[in-house]
Each structure stands twice: as C-alpha cells, then as structure tokens.
Amino acid sequence: MDLRSEILDQTLTIRLDEPRLDAAIALQFKDSVRQMVAQAPERVVLDIASVHFLDSSGLGAIVAVMKAVGANRQFLLAGVTPNVARVLRLTRMDTVLSILPPPIDDDGPPANDRHGSWHAQQAGPTAPARRAGG
Amino acid sequence: MSQTATRSIASHDGVVPRMTEQPMFHRVLRADPLSVRQVLIDVTRRFGPLLASDRLSRLELALAEVLNNIVEHGYGTGRAGLIHLSIVPGRKGLSCAVADDGPPLPGDCLTERATPLTPALTGADPSGTPQDRLLHLPEGGFGWLLIQGLTQNLCYFRENNRNILAFFLPDEGEANAATPPVPAAAGGAA
C-alpha cells in the first residue's frame, strides 16, 4: 500500500496512491493512517485522488481516521473522484465529511472562490464563478 | 462469414449485445477479499467494452458490497467457502445472482434501511459536543445501504442450506433515484 505524507503550514497531507480503497486494504489503511495522524498538526488532509474505487469497508476506514483526528483538529478529504462521491452520497456521509473542491483547471476559472482569489484577477471579472454542470 | 453481421453490432452506448456475442458471466470464487477484488476486476474487463463507465462503476460497487458481505459475515474468518456469481446482460440492465453456503442472511438486511446517520450525528441536533458526535459516527452498516441504493428487485431465498441473493442493476441512474413505474394504462400503443 502506497501512503505518503508531508507536513506544510500546520497541515498534514496524507496521499493514498492506490486505485482501490476496498475491503482488501481497509484495515491496513486504517491502522497506518491512524498512526500517522496521532501527532498531526491542526489540520489533516487525506488526498484520495488516485482512488477510483471505494467500497463500504474503505468508507468505514475513512470514518475511523476522521475520528482519530478528533473534533479539535480539522479533517479534510481531497481528490474525491466521481465514484467515491457516489458512495459518499448514497450513504449520506457527504453531509458529515468536509470535502475539498477539486483543484483549479488549467483552462478554467477556480472551482471555488475561497481557494482561488489570487487566480481570479488573472481570470478576469467576466469569468464565471463556477462552470455549469452537464 | 455468416457471423460478420453479428460482430459489427455497436458494443457501446447501451446497445444490448446479442446472446451469441456476450453470454452470461459466471464465476465460482473463494470467499476472501483478494478473490473478490480479482473477480471485480474480471467483471469490469468483461463488461467494460459494453457499458458506459457510470453503469460499470455501479455494477462493480454493488457486487463488491454483496461479495464482501459474504466474506465478512457469511463465512467469517477462518472458514473457507465458495461463492457463485452470475451476471446476465439484459435489455434494460443486468440481472445478477450470488449464492453461498454460509449461514442465513439476517432478515433486516433486505428491508428499507435509513442511513446509519441520525440527525444528532450529522450536526442537525445542536445538543452534544462536536467530539461526541464524531465519536458516535458509524464505521459500518453502509454496505446494505449501498446495495439498496444501487439495485432493484432485490430478493433473497434460502434453499438446501444455500443463500441465493438476486437483484437487477438498471441501466439508468441509481435505483432509488428512478422514476416510479408507469401505470399499465399509460403504456398503450401510440
């Protein structure tokens, strides 16, 4: 299992470089990441951009990590792919987890104003705040 | 030479393959996580060229939940067992059947389940500290929620000490987001 972490600006970012977060690795993932977050700074970002398949076991492991981070620190999920988003939606865990918006496209305006203020000037005042779906 | 026409059928965008071209998928697998992972990969390879990626992902997720449930609860740790999986492509979706020799399925698995999240846990209830709400979050119970959200016509029966679970995966959208069935009277010829 490929797990990488780095600390920058009081943020521990953990990146899982695996295509699947499923029952086959959920336990190992949970144990490893819980150790990583034990001494974490005030913010923990779990980046699962590589994960294109998440099942209920993997979701349970993410919840366990969120609990390990605790309410006194911030836990954010980043790199949520459409298949992962479906699992979060069907289980309604999207109402509980804090999910970071996708990164800024090279050819488009920032996906979220909060994170793109420095980019907004470049994009110009006529750029739409967000691209229309569908 | 007579097979040329059959092979030229478009095999994407929901065109239902002919029986001769795409027979059912059947596999007997060991009830362990890595065997489940492998059969899911095999299923996506088989149906990948035939289904839009969204449909393929729903198939993979529903099968993963059903199969993992058997691995975890049907046989349990330390008990070897086999799972039979069948998938039959149809006109409006995929019919699936899964059989195992584990203990009977608890009755409440097939009833409509609310999400394990209560209003108190999602923060809608202002009482309780954030840490309390966090520690009470469920880490399981999501599997049947996903199965019910993805499938239609979920049915279970037990025969000769064998569990058989059958369900339908519709081509369009998530099952619980589907429009209600059209009344028979409205379906007349135009």
GROMACS .gro file of C-alpha atoms in nm:
model
  324
    1MET     CA    1   0.000   0.000   0.000
    2ASP     CA    2   0.145   0.332  -0.109
    3LEU     CA    3   0.092   0.603   0.153
    4ARG     CA    4   0.284   0.929   0.151
    5SER     CA    5   0.265   1.220   0.391
    6GLU     CA    6   0.407   1.567   0.430
    7ILE     CA    7   0.362   1.850   0.676
    8LEU     CA    8   0.337   2.204   0.547
    9ASP     CA    9   0.187   2.510   0.715
   10GLN     CA   10   0.036   2.322   1.007
   11THR     CA   11  -0.125   2.078   0.766
   12LEU     CA   12  -0.051   1.709   0.745
   13THR     CA   13  -0.133   1.586   0.396
   14ILE     CA   14  -0.162   1.211   0.351
   15ARG     CA   15  -0.183   1.082  -0.003
   16LEU     CA   16  -0.301   0.732  -0.082
   17ASP     CA   17  -0.157   0.626  -0.417
   18GLU     CA   18  -0.379   0.327  -0.474
   19PRO     CA   19  -0.655   0.276  -0.731
   20ARG     CA   20  -0.876   0.094  -0.480
   21LEU     CA   21  -0.960   0.161  -0.116
   22ASP     CA   22  -1.155  -0.157  -0.055
   23ALA     CA   23  -1.202  -0.443   0.188
   24ALA     CA   24  -0.868  -0.592   0.084
   25ILE     CA   25  -0.668  -0.299   0.226
   26ALA     CA   26  -0.914  -0.114   0.452
   27LEU     CA   27  -0.779  -0.249   0.780
   28GLN     CA   28  -0.415  -0.189   0.688
   29PHE     CA   29  -0.502   0.160   0.566
   30LYS     CA   30  -0.690   0.242   0.884
   31ASP     CA   31  -0.411   0.127   1.115
   32SER     CA   32  -0.137   0.301   0.918
   33VAL     CA   33  -0.316   0.632   0.883
   34ARG     CA   34  -0.430   0.638   1.245
   35GLN     CA   35  -0.064   0.619   1.346
   36MET     CA   36   0.024   0.895   1.104
   37VAL     CA   37  -0.239   1.132   1.242
   38ALA     CA   38  -0.163   1.065   1.610
   39GLN     CA   39   0.090   1.351   1.626
   40ALA     CA   40  -0.061   1.557   1.346
   41PRO     CA   41  -0.084   1.937   1.346
   42GLU     CA   42  -0.414   2.122   1.348
   43ARG     CA   43  -0.521   2.018   1.002
   44VAL     CA   44  -0.520   1.681   0.827
   45VAL     CA   45  -0.590   1.643   0.454
   46LEU     CA   46  -0.647   1.295   0.314
   47ASP     CA   47  -0.588   1.305  -0.059
   48ILE     CA   48  -0.753   1.013  -0.240
   49ALA     CA   49  -0.731   1.145  -0.595
   50SER     CA   50  -0.582   0.814  -0.710
   51VAL     CA   51  -0.872   0.615  -0.569
   52HIS     CA   52  -1.131   0.532  -0.833
   53PHE     CA   53  -1.300   0.261  -0.630
   54LEU     CA   54  -1.419   0.295  -0.272
   55ASP     CA   55  -1.641   0.039  -0.100
   56SER     CA   56  -1.816   0.042   0.238
   57SER     CA   57  -1.509  -0.103   0.411
   58GLY     CA   58  -1.294   0.177   0.273
   59LEU     CA   59  -1.554   0.430   0.378
   60GLY     CA   60  -1.555   0.286   0.731
   61ALA     CA   61  -1.176   0.323   0.739
   62ILE     CA   62  -1.203   0.690   0.637
   63VAL     CA   63  -1.455   0.749   0.916
   64ALA     CA   64  -1.219   0.581   1.162
   65VAL     CA   65  -0.941   0.814   1.050
   66MET     CA   66  -1.168   1.114   1.093
   67LYS     CA   67  -1.241   1.001   1.449
   68ALA     CA   68  -0.870   0.959   1.517
   69VAL     CA   69  -0.810   1.317   1.403
   70GLY     CA   70  -1.076   1.431   1.650
   71ALA     CA   71  -1.306   1.730   1.665
   72ASN     CA   72  -1.033   1.963   1.791
   73ARG     CA   73  -0.846   1.933   1.466
   74GLN     CA   74  -0.969   1.971   1.111
   75PHE     CA   75  -1.008   1.672   0.880
   76LEU     CA   76  -1.050   1.729   0.508
   77LEU     CA   77  -1.099   1.485   0.224
   78ALA     CA   78  -0.940   1.587  -0.105
   79GLY     CA   79  -0.934   1.443  -0.456
   80VAL     CA   80  -1.282   1.290  -0.443
   81THR     CA   81  -1.343   1.115  -0.775
   82PRO     CA   82  -1.698   1.064  -0.912
   83ASN     CA   83  -1.717   0.703  -0.796
   84VAL     CA   84  -1.608   0.797  -0.447
   85ALA     CA   85  -1.859   1.082  -0.447
   86ARG     CA   86  -2.136   0.834  -0.531
   87VAL     CA   87  -2.053   0.622  -0.225
   88LEU     CA   88  -2.048   0.930  -0.002
   89ARG     CA   89  -2.380   1.046  -0.145
   90LEU     CA   90  -2.562   0.712  -0.117
   91THR     CA   91  -2.452   0.669   0.244
   92ARG     CA   92  -2.508   1.039   0.317
   93MET     CA   93  -2.157   1.063   0.453
   94ASP     CA   94  -2.115   1.367   0.229
   95THR     CA   95  -2.315   1.552   0.495
   96VAL     CA   96  -2.058   1.467   0.761
   97LEU     CA   97  -1.723   1.479   0.584
   98SER     CA   98  -1.554   1.803   0.486
   99ILE     CA   99  -1.464   1.769   0.121
  100LEU     CA  100  -1.216   1.996  -0.054
  101PRO     CA  101  -1.319   2.113  -0.400
  102PRO     CA  102  -1.117   1.983  -0.695
  103PRO     CA  103  -0.803   2.175  -0.790
  104ILE     CA  104  -0.813   2.461  -1.038
  105ASP     CA  105  -0.825   2.354  -1.402
  106ASP     CA  106  -0.559   2.486  -1.632
  107ASP     CA  107  -0.821   2.601  -1.878
  108GLY     CA  108  -1.087   2.723  -1.641
  109PRO     CA  109  -1.162   2.951  -1.352
  110PRO     CA  110  -1.115   2.834  -0.995
  111ALA     CA  111  -1.363   2.573  -0.882
  112ASN     CA  112  -1.406   2.753  -0.554
  113ASP     CA  113  -1.363   3.122  -0.487
  114ARG     CA  114  -1.218   3.076  -0.141
  115HIS     CA  115  -0.917   2.897  -0.274
  116GLY     CA  116  -0.881   3.086  -0.596
  117SER     CA  117  -0.877   3.454  -0.503
  118TRP     CA  118  -0.522   3.501  -0.631
  119HIS     CA  119  -0.625   3.340  -0.954
  120ALA     CA  120  -0.941   3.542  -1.001
  121GLN     CA  121  -0.752   3.854  -1.116
  122GLN     CA  122  -0.587   3.657  -1.391
  123ALA     CA  123  -0.916   3.504  -1.498
  124GLY     CA  124  -1.075   3.846  -1.528
  125PRO     CA  125  -1.403   3.984  -1.397
  126THR     CA  126  -1.613   3.824  -1.669
  127ALA     CA  127  -1.506   3.470  -1.580
  128PRO     CA  128  -1.794   3.271  -1.435
  129ALA     CA  129  -1.760   3.179  -1.070
  130ARG     CA  130  -1.816   2.816  -1.149
  131ARG     CA  131  -1.860   2.611  -1.460
  132ALA     CA  132  -2.203   2.487  -1.542
  133GLY     CA  133  -2.254   2.117  -1.495
  134GLY     CA  134  -2.387   1.880  -1.756
  135MET     CA  135  -1.882  -1.548  -4.292
  136SER     CA  136  -2.232  -1.553  -4.154
  137GLN     CA  137  -2.102  -1.416  -3.824
  138THR     CA  138  -1.982  -1.090  -3.973
  139ALA     CA  139  -2.310  -0.912  -3.919
  140THR     CA  140  -2.326  -1.014  -3.555
  141ARG     CA  141  -1.979  -0.885  -3.487
  142SER     CA  142  -2.049  -0.549  -3.643
  143ILE     CA  143  -2.306  -0.462  -3.379
  144ALA     CA  144  -2.207  -0.149  -3.189
  145SER     CA  145  -2.097  -0.256  -2.845
  146HIS     CA  146  -2.129   0.070  -2.655
  147ASP     CA  147  -2.382   0.335  -2.553
  148GLY     CA  148  -2.629   0.089  -2.415
  149VAL     CA  149  -2.676  -0.130  -2.720
  150VAL     CA  150  -2.775  -0.465  -2.579
  151PRO     CA  151  -2.542  -0.734  -2.704
  152ARG     CA  152  -2.683  -1.045  -2.863
  153MET     CA  153  -2.676  -1.360  -2.660
  154THR     CA  154  -2.442  -1.521  -2.908
  155GLU     CA  155  -2.193  -1.241  -2.871
  156GLN     CA  156  -2.199  -1.176  -2.498
  157PRO     CA  157  -2.303  -1.476  -2.291
  158MET     CA  158  -2.356  -1.457  -1.919
  159PHE     CA  159  -2.067  -1.411  -1.683
  160HIS     CA  160  -2.034  -1.694  -1.434
  161ARG     CA  161  -1.762  -1.749  -1.179
  162VAL     CA  162  -1.703  -1.959  -0.872
  163LEU     CA  163  -1.465  -1.783  -0.637
  164ARG     CA  164  -1.316  -1.830  -0.296
  165ALA     CA  165  -1.473  -1.618  -0.025
  166ASP     CA  166  -1.175  -1.398   0.059
  167PRO     CA  167  -1.102  -1.029  -0.005
  168LEU     CA  168  -0.838  -1.078  -0.272
  169SER     CA  169  -1.052  -1.323  -0.469
  170VAL     CA  170  -1.337  -1.073  -0.452
  171ARG     CA  171  -1.109  -0.799  -0.577
  172GLN     CA  172  -0.993  -1.018  -0.864
  173VAL     CA  173  -1.344  -1.114  -0.974
  174LEU     CA  174  -1.445  -0.747  -0.970
  175ILE     CA  175  -1.153  -0.671  -1.198
  176ASP     CA  176  -1.259  -0.958  -1.425
  177VAL     CA  177  -1.617  -0.831  -1.433
  178THR     CA  178  -1.506  -0.480  -1.526
  179ARG     CA  179  -1.283  -0.623  -1.800
  180ARG     CA  180  -1.568  -0.829  -1.938
  181PHE     CA  181  -1.834  -0.558  -1.927
  182GLY     CA  182  -1.604  -0.258  -1.972
  183PRO     CA  183  -1.638  -0.251  -2.352
  184LEU     CA  184  -2.016  -0.291  -2.326
  185LEU     CA  185  -2.124  -0.048  -2.056
  186ALA     CA  186  -2.082   0.323  -2.006
  187SER     CA  187  -1.836   0.390  -1.725
  188ASP     CA  188  -2.109   0.505  -1.488
  189ARG     CA  189  -2.301   0.179  -1.525
  190LEU     CA  190  -1.986  -0.024  -1.494
  191SER     CA  191  -1.898   0.154  -1.170
  192ARG     CA  192  -2.242   0.088  -1.024
  193LEU     CA  193  -2.213  -0.279  -1.115
  194GLU     CA  194  -1.871  -0.305  -0.957
  195LEU     CA  195  -1.981  -0.131  -0.637
  196ALA     CA  196  -2.298  -0.336  -0.591
  197LEU     CA  197  -2.111  -0.663  -0.650
  198ALA     CA  198  -1.833  -0.557  -0.414
  199GLU     CA  199  -2.079  -0.493  -0.134
  200VAL     CA  200  -2.267  -0.820  -0.184
  201LEU     CA  201  -1.949  -1.029  -0.214
  202ASN     CA  202  -1.766  -0.862   0.073
  203ASN     CA  203  -2.069  -0.908   0.290
  204ILE     CA  204  -2.048  -1.283   0.231
  205VAL     CA  205  -1.673  -1.283   0.301
  206GLU     CA  206  -1.716  -1.091   0.627
  207HIS     CA  207  -2.043  -1.221   0.765
  208GLY     CA  208  -2.140  -1.524   0.561
  209TYR     CA  209  -1.837  -1.740   0.620
  210GLY     CA  210  -1.645  -1.538   0.874
  211THR     CA  211  -1.275  -1.563   0.941
  212GLY     CA  212  -1.109  -1.899   0.927
  213ARG     CA  213  -1.385  -2.072   0.736
  214ALA     CA  214  -1.320  -2.146   0.373
  215GLY     CA  215  -1.613  -2.113   0.140
  216LEU     CA  216  -1.709  -2.061  -0.219
  217ILE     CA  217  -1.928  -1.800  -0.385
  218HIS     CA  218  -2.112  -1.846  -0.712
  219LEU     CA  219  -2.164  -1.531  -0.915
  220SER     CA  220  -2.377  -1.497  -1.229
  221ILE     CA  221  -2.440  -1.185  -1.434
  222VAL     CA  222  -2.677  -1.184  -1.731
  223PRO     CA  223  -2.693  -0.877  -1.957
  224GLY     CA  224  -3.049  -0.782  -2.046
  225ARG     CA  225  -3.244  -0.523  -2.235
  226LYS     CA  226  -3.263  -0.266  -1.957
  227GLY     CA  227  -2.984  -0.367  -1.727
  228LEU     CA  228  -2.800  -0.654  -1.569
  229SER     CA  229  -2.950  -0.941  -1.373
  230CYS     CA  230  -2.722  -1.078  -1.105
  231ALA     CA  231  -2.735  -1.377  -0.874
  232VAL     CA  232  -2.497  -1.462  -0.594
  233ALA     CA  233  -2.500  -1.788  -0.399
  234ASP     CA  234  -2.307  -1.903  -0.093
  235ASP     CA  235  -2.322  -2.181   0.165
  236GLY     CA  236  -2.289  -1.960   0.472
  237PRO     CA  237  -2.548  -1.910   0.747
  238PRO     CA  238  -2.881  -1.746   0.662
  239LEU     CA  239  -2.894  -1.373   0.596
  240PRO     CA  240  -3.041  -1.176   0.887
  241GLY     CA  241  -3.394  -1.071   0.796
  242ASP     CA  242  -3.345  -0.697   0.835
  243CYS     CA  243  -3.085  -0.673   0.558
  244LEU     CA  244  -3.346  -0.662   0.286
  245THR     CA  245  -3.584  -0.414   0.445
  246GLU     CA  246  -3.556  -0.050   0.353
  247ARG     CA  247  -3.288   0.097   0.569
  248ALA     CA  248  -3.249   0.451   0.680
  249THR     CA  249  -2.898   0.586   0.672
  250PRO     CA  250  -2.699   0.495   0.983
  251LEU     CA  251  -2.655   0.866   1.031
  252THR     CA  252  -2.902   1.021   1.273
  253PRO     CA  253  -2.972   1.396   1.284
  254ALA     CA  254  -2.765   1.417   1.602
  255LEU     CA  255  -2.464   1.274   1.423
  256THR     CA  256  -2.490   1.493   1.119
  257GLY     CA  257  -2.495   1.803   1.338
  258ALA     CA  258  -2.860   1.884   1.283
  259ASP     CA  259  -2.913   1.834   1.654
  260PRO     CA  260  -2.731   2.114   1.834
  261SER     CA  261  -2.705   1.920   2.160
  262GLY     CA  262  -2.386   1.729   2.225
  263THR     CA  263  -2.031   1.842   2.159
  264PRO     CA  264  -1.867   1.803   1.820
  265GLN     CA  265  -1.636   1.541   1.972
  266ASP     CA  266  -1.938   1.342   2.098
  267ARG     CA  267  -2.098   1.348   1.756
  268LEU     CA  268  -1.771   1.249   1.593
  269LEU     CA  269  -1.711   0.952   1.821
  270HIS     CA  270  -2.060   0.821   1.758
  271LEU     CA  271  -2.026   0.819   1.382
  272PRO     CA  272  -2.088   0.473   1.238
  273GLU     CA  273  -1.792   0.293   1.081
  274GLY     CA  274  -2.006   0.019   0.933
  275GLY     CA  275  -2.359  -0.055   0.821
  276PHE     CA  276  -2.302   0.115   0.487
  277GLY     CA  277  -2.297  -0.197   0.276
  278TRP     CA  278  -2.668  -0.275   0.259
  279LEU     CA  279  -2.741   0.093   0.223
  280LEU     CA  280  -2.533   0.095  -0.093
  281ILE     CA  281  -2.681  -0.231  -0.220
  282GLN     CA  282  -3.032  -0.099  -0.175
  283GLY     CA  283  -2.941   0.232  -0.332
  284LEU     CA  284  -2.790   0.072  -0.641
  285THR     CA  285  -3.016  -0.226  -0.713
  286GLN     CA  286  -3.377  -0.306  -0.794
  287ASN     CA  287  -3.583  -0.619  -0.731
  288LEU     CA  288  -3.350  -0.732  -0.455
  289CYS     CA  289  -3.463  -1.074  -0.342
  290TYR     CA  290  -3.327  -1.346  -0.122
  291PHE     CA  291  -3.412  -1.705  -0.067
  292ARG     CA  292  -3.253  -1.998   0.107
  293GLU     CA  293  -3.259  -2.344  -0.037
  294ASN     CA  294  -3.076  -2.659   0.076
  295ASN     CA  295  -2.855  -2.465   0.317
  296ARG     CA  296  -2.757  -2.227   0.040
  297ASN     CA  297  -2.818  -1.850   0.026
  298ILE     CA  298  -2.924  -1.704  -0.305
  299LEU     CA  299  -2.941  -1.330  -0.349
  300ALA     CA  300  -3.066  -1.192  -0.679
  301PHE     CA  301  -3.102  -0.834  -0.797
  302PHE     CA  302  -3.130  -0.615  -1.101
  303LEU     CA  303  -2.897  -0.329  -1.190
  304PRO     CA  304  -3.085  -0.083  -1.409
  305ASP     CA  305  -2.904   0.093  -1.690
  306GLU     CA  306  -3.030   0.432  -1.588
  307GLY     CA  307  -2.922   0.605  -1.270
  308GLU     CA  308  -2.930   0.484  -0.917
  309ALA     CA  309  -3.219   0.257  -0.834
  310ASN     CA  310  -3.358   0.476  -0.559
  311ALA     CA  311  -3.350   0.777  -0.787
  312ALA     CA  312  -3.550   0.603  -1.058
  313THR     CA  313  -3.892   0.732  -1.150
  314PRO     CA  314  -4.186   0.528  -1.024
  315PRO     CA  315  -4.316   0.258  -1.258
  316VAL     CA  316  -4.555   0.378  -1.524
  317PRO     CA  317  -4.912   0.254  -1.468
  318ALA     CA  318  -5.019  -0.012  -1.714
  319ALA     CA  319  -5.293   0.208  -1.859
  320ALA     CA  320  -5.042   0.474  -1.962
  321GLY     CA  321  -4.827   0.235  -2.158
  322GLY     CA  322  -5.063   0.178  -2.452
  323ALA     CA  323  -4.957   0.199  -2.814
  324ALA     CA  324  -4.944   0.548  -2.960
   0.00000   0.00000   0.00000
